[in-house]
Coordinates of C-alpha atoms and ligand atoms in Angstrom, one line a residue:
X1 CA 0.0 0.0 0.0
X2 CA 1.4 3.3 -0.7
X3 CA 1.3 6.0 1.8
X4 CA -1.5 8.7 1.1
X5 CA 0.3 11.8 0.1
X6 CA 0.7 14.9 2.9
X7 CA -2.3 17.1 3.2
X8 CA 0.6 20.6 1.9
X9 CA 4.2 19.4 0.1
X10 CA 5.7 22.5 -0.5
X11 CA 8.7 22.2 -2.1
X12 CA 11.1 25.2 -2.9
X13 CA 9.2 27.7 -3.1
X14 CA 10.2 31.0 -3.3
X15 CA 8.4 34.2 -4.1
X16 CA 9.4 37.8 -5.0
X17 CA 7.6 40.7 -5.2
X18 CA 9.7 42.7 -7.9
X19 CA 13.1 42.2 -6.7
X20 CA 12.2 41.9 -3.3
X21 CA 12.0 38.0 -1.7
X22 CA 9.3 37.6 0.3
X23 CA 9.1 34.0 0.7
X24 CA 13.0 32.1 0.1
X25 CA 13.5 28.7 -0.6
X26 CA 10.7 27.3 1.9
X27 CA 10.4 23.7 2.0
X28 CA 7.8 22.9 4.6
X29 CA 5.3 19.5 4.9
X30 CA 2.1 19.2 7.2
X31 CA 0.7 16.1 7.6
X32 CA -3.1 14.9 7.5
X33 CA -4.5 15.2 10.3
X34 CA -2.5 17.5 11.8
X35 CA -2.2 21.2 13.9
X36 CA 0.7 23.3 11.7
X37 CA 1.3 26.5 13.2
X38 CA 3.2 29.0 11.2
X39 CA 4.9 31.8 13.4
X40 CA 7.5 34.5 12.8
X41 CA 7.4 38.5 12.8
X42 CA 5.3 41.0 10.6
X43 CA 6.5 41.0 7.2
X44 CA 8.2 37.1 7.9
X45 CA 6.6 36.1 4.5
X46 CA 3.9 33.9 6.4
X47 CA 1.0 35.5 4.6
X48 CA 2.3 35.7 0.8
X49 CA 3.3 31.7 1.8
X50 CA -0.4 30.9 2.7
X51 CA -1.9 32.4 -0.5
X52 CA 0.4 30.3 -2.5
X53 CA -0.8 27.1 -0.8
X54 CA -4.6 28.2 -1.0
X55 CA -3.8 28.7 -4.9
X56 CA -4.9 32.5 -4.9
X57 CA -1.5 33.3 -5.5
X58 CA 0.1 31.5 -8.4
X59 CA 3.6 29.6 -7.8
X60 CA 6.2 31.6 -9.0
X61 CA 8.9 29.2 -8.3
X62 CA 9.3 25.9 -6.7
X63 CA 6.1 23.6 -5.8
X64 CA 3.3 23.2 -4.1
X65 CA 1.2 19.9 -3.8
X66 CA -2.0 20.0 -1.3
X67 CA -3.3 16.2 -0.9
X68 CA -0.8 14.8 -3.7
X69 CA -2.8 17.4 -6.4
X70 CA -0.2 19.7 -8.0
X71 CA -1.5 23.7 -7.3
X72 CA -0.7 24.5 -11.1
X73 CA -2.6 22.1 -12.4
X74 CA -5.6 21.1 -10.3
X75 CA -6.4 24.7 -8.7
X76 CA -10.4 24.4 -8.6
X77 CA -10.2 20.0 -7.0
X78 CA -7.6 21.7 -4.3
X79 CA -10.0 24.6 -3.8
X80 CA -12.9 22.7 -3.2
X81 CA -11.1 21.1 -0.5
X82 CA -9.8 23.9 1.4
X83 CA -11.2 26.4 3.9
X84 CA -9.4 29.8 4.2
X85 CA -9.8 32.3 6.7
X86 CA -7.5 35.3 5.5
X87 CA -5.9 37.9 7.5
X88 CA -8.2 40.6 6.4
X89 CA -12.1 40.4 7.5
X90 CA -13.7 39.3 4.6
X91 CA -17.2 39.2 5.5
X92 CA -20.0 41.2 3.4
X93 CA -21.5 43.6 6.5
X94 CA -24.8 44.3 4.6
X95 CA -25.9 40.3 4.4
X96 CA -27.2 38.9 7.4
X97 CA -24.8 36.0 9.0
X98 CA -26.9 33.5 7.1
X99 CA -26.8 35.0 3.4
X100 CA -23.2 35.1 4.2
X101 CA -22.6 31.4 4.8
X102 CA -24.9 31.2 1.7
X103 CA -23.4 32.9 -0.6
X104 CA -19.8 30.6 0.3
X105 CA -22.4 27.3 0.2
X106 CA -23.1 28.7 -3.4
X107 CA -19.8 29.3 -4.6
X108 CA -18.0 26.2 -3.7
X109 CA -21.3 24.2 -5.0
X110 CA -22.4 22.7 -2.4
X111 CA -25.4 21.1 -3.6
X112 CA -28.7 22.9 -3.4
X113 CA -31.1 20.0 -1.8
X114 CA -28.6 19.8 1.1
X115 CA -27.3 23.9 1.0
X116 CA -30.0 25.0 3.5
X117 CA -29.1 22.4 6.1
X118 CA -25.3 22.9 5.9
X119 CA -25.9 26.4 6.0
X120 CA -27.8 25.7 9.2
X121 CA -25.4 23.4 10.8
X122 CA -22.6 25.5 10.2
X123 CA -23.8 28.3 11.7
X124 CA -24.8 26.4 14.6
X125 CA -21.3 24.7 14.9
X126 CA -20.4 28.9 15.4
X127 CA -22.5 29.2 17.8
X128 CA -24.3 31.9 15.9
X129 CA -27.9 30.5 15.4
X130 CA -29.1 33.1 17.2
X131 CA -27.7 36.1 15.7
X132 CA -28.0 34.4 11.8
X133 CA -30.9 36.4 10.8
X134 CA -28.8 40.0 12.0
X135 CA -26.8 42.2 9.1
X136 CA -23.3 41.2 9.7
X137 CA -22.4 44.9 10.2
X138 CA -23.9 44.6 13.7
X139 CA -21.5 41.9 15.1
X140 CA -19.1 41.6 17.2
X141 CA -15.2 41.0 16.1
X142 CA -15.2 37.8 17.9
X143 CA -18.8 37.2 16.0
X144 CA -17.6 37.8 12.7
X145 CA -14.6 35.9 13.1
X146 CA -16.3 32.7 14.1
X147 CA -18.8 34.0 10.7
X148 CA -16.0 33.5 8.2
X149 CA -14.8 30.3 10.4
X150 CA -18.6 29.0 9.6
X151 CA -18.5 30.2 5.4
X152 CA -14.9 28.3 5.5
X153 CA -16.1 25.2 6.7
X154 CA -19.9 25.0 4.7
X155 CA -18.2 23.1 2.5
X156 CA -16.6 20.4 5.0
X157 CA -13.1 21.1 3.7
X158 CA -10.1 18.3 4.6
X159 CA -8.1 21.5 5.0
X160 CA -8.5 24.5 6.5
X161 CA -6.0 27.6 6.7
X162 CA -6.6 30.4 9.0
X163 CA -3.9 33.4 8.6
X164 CA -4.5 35.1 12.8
X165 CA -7.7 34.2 13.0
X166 CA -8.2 35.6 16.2
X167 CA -5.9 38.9 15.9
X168 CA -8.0 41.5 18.1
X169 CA -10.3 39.3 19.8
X170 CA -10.4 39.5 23.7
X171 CA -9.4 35.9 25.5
X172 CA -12.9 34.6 25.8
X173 CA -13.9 35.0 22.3
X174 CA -10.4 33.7 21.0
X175 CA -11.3 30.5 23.7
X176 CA -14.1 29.7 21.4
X177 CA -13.2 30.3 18.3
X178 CA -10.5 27.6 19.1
X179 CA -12.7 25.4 20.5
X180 CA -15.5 24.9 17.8
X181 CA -11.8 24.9 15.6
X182 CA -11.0 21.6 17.7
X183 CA -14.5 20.3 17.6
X184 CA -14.6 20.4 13.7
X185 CA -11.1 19.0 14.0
X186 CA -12.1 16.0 15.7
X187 CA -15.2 15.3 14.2
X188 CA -13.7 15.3 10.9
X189 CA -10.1 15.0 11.3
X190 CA -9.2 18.2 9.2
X191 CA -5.6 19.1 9.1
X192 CA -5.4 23.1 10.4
X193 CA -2.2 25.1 9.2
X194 CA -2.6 28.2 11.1
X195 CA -0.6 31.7 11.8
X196 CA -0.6 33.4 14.9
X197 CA 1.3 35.8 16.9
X198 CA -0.2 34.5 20.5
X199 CA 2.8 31.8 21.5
X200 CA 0.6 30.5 24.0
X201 CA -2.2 29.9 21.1
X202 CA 0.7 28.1 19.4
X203 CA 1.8 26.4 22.3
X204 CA -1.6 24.5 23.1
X205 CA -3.4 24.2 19.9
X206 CA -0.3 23.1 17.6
X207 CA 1.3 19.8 16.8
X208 CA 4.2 21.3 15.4
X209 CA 5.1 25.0 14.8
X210 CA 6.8 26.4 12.0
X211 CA 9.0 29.5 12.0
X212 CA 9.6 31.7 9.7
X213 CA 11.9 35.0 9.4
X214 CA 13.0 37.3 6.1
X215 CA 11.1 34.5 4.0
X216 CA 13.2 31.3 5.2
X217 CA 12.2 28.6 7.7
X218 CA 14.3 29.1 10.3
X219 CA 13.1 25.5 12.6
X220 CA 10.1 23.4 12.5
X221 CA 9.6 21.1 14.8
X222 CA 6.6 20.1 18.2
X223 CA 6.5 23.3 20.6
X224 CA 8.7 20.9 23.0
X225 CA 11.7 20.0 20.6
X226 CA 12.0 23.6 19.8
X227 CA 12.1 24.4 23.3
X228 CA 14.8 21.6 24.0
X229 CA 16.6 23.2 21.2
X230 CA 16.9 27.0 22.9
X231 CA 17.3 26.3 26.6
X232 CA 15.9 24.2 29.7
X233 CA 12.5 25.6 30.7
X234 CA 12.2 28.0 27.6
X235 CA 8.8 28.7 26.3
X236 CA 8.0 29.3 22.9
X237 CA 8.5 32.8 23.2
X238 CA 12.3 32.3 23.9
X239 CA 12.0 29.9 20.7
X240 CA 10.6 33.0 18.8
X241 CA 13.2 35.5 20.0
X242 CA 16.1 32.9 19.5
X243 CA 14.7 32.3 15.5
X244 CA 13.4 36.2 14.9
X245 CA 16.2 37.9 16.5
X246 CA 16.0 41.2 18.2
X247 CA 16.0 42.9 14.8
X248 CA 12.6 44.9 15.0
X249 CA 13.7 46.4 11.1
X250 CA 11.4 45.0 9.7
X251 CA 11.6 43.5 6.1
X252 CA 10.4 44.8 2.7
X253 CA 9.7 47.8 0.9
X254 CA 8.4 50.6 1.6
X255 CA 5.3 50.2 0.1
X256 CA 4.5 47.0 2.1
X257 CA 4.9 48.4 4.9
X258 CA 2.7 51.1 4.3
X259 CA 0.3 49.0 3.0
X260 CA -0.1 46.4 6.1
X261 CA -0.2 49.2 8.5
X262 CA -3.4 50.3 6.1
X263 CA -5.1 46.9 6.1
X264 CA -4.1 46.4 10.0
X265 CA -5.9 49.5 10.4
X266 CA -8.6 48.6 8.0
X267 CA -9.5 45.7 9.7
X268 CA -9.4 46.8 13.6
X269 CA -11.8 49.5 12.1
X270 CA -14.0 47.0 10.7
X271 CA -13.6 44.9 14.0
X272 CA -14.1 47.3 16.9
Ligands
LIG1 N1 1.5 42.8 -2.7 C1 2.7 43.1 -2.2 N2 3.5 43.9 -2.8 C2 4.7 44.2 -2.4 N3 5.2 43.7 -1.2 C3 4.4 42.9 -0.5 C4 3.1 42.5 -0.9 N4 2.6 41.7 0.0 C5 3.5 41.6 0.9 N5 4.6 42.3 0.7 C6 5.9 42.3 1.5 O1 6.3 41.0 1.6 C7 6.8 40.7 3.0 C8 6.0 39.6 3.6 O2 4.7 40.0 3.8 P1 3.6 39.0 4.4 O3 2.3 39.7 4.4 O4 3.7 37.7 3.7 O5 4.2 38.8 5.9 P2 3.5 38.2 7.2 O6 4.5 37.2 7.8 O7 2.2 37.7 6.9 O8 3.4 39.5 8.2 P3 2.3 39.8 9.3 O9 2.7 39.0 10.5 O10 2.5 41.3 9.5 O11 1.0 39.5 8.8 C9 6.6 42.1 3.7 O12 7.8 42.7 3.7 C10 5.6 42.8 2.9 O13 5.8 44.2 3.0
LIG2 MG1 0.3 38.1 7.5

């Protein structure tokens, strides 16, 4: 019997954004099944790296194969099968919570006779039953975070990619967006590559934790070997300062950084 492939092969990839390399050389696996969390400082490359492996960014060099199907080739299959929550809020604040979920149900063709029911199901695995009928506008940022969490997994995707999923939310709300994460998890044994700036998130939700800074993986590896590998009793926090550095310049042009001060503004706006 031949092993079934990983749930993300990424093989050499590397991606530039004019002359400047975002993402260098990255050579990273996550198995089925499993918790990946990928760490490192703003502007680390995490972000243009997740886009690739969700297929809305094209490979520009290297490869990228998500359950054995090449990203190049097979976009929509490996589409299907994915659920993305992306940095930015991406919700539509003039639908209600339901016409949201809908509208995903509808693009990723789930079928019609069982749309209403997923619909439903999903929102109730959010916890947001109540509140389904209400114009999105009027939620909460924990609300509306655990709204895109339900329009990424209408479809029951095998994979599911959250870039901060819970940047901004206040401990209680991030508590649950985790746990109806896990629930889904183990119901249907998705494999979850996250990104997150909270070690402690990292620490107790992830398997293994990957770390990335000025586009190269620096270690990858369970939160404990890590650890092992910085000092006795280190948390992953020490792991993060030993791999980032005390370099605070951050990376990339100007531009960029302009631009993710906007969009981090943009969405604590939308969020508050
Ligand atoms: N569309 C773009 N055009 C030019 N540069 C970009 C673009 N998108 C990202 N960059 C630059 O690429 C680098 C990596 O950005 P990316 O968003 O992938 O980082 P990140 O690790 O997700 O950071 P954060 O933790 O702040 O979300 C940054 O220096 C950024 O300025
Ligand atoms: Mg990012």
């Amino acid at each position: 019997m031949t092993t079934p492939a990983p749930a993300i092969d990424c093989s050499h990839l590397t991606h530039r954004y004019g002359s400047f390399t975002a993402v260098d050389d990255l050579t990273l696996q996550v198995h089925r099944g499993e918790t990946l969390g990928l760490l490192g400082p703003n502007g680390a490359g995490k972000t243009t790296a997740v886009r690739v492996l969700t297929t809305l960014t094209p490979v520009q060099q290297g490869e990228v194969r998500i359950f054995g199907l090449d990203t190049r080739r097979n976009t929509m299959d490996i589409r299907y099968n994915i659920g993305y929550v992306p940095q930015q809020l991406s919700i539509e604040a003039a639908l209600t919570g339901r016409q949201n979920v809908e509208l995903f149900a509808r693009l990723y063709d789930v079928p019609r006779t069982e749309r209403t029911e997923r619909v439903d199901q999903a929102l109730a695995a959010m916890q947001l039953s109540d509140v389904a009928e209400a114009v999105a506008g009027t939620y909460s940022g924990g609300m509306v975070r655990r709204l895109e969490l339900a329009q990424a997994l209408v479809n029951r995707p095998q994979l599911l990619i959250l870039d901060e999923p819970t940047v901004g939310l206040d401990p209680i709300a991030r508590d649950s967006v985790w746990t109806q994460v896990d629930r889904m998890q183990a119901e249907f044994g998705m494999t979850v590559l996250l990104t997150t700036h909270y070690m402690g998130e990292a620490d107790a939700l992830c398997d293994r934790v990957a770390l990335m800074h000025h586009g190269r993986l620096q270690a990858v590896g369970t939160p404990a070997e890590l650890k092992a590998t910085v000092a006795e009793h280190a948390t992953l926090e020490d792991v993060f300062r030993h791999y980032a550095g005390s370099d605070l310049t951050e990376t990339g042009t100007q531009s960029g950084g302009m631009r993710e001060v906007r969009s981090t503004r943009r969405t604590a706006r939308r969020v508050s």
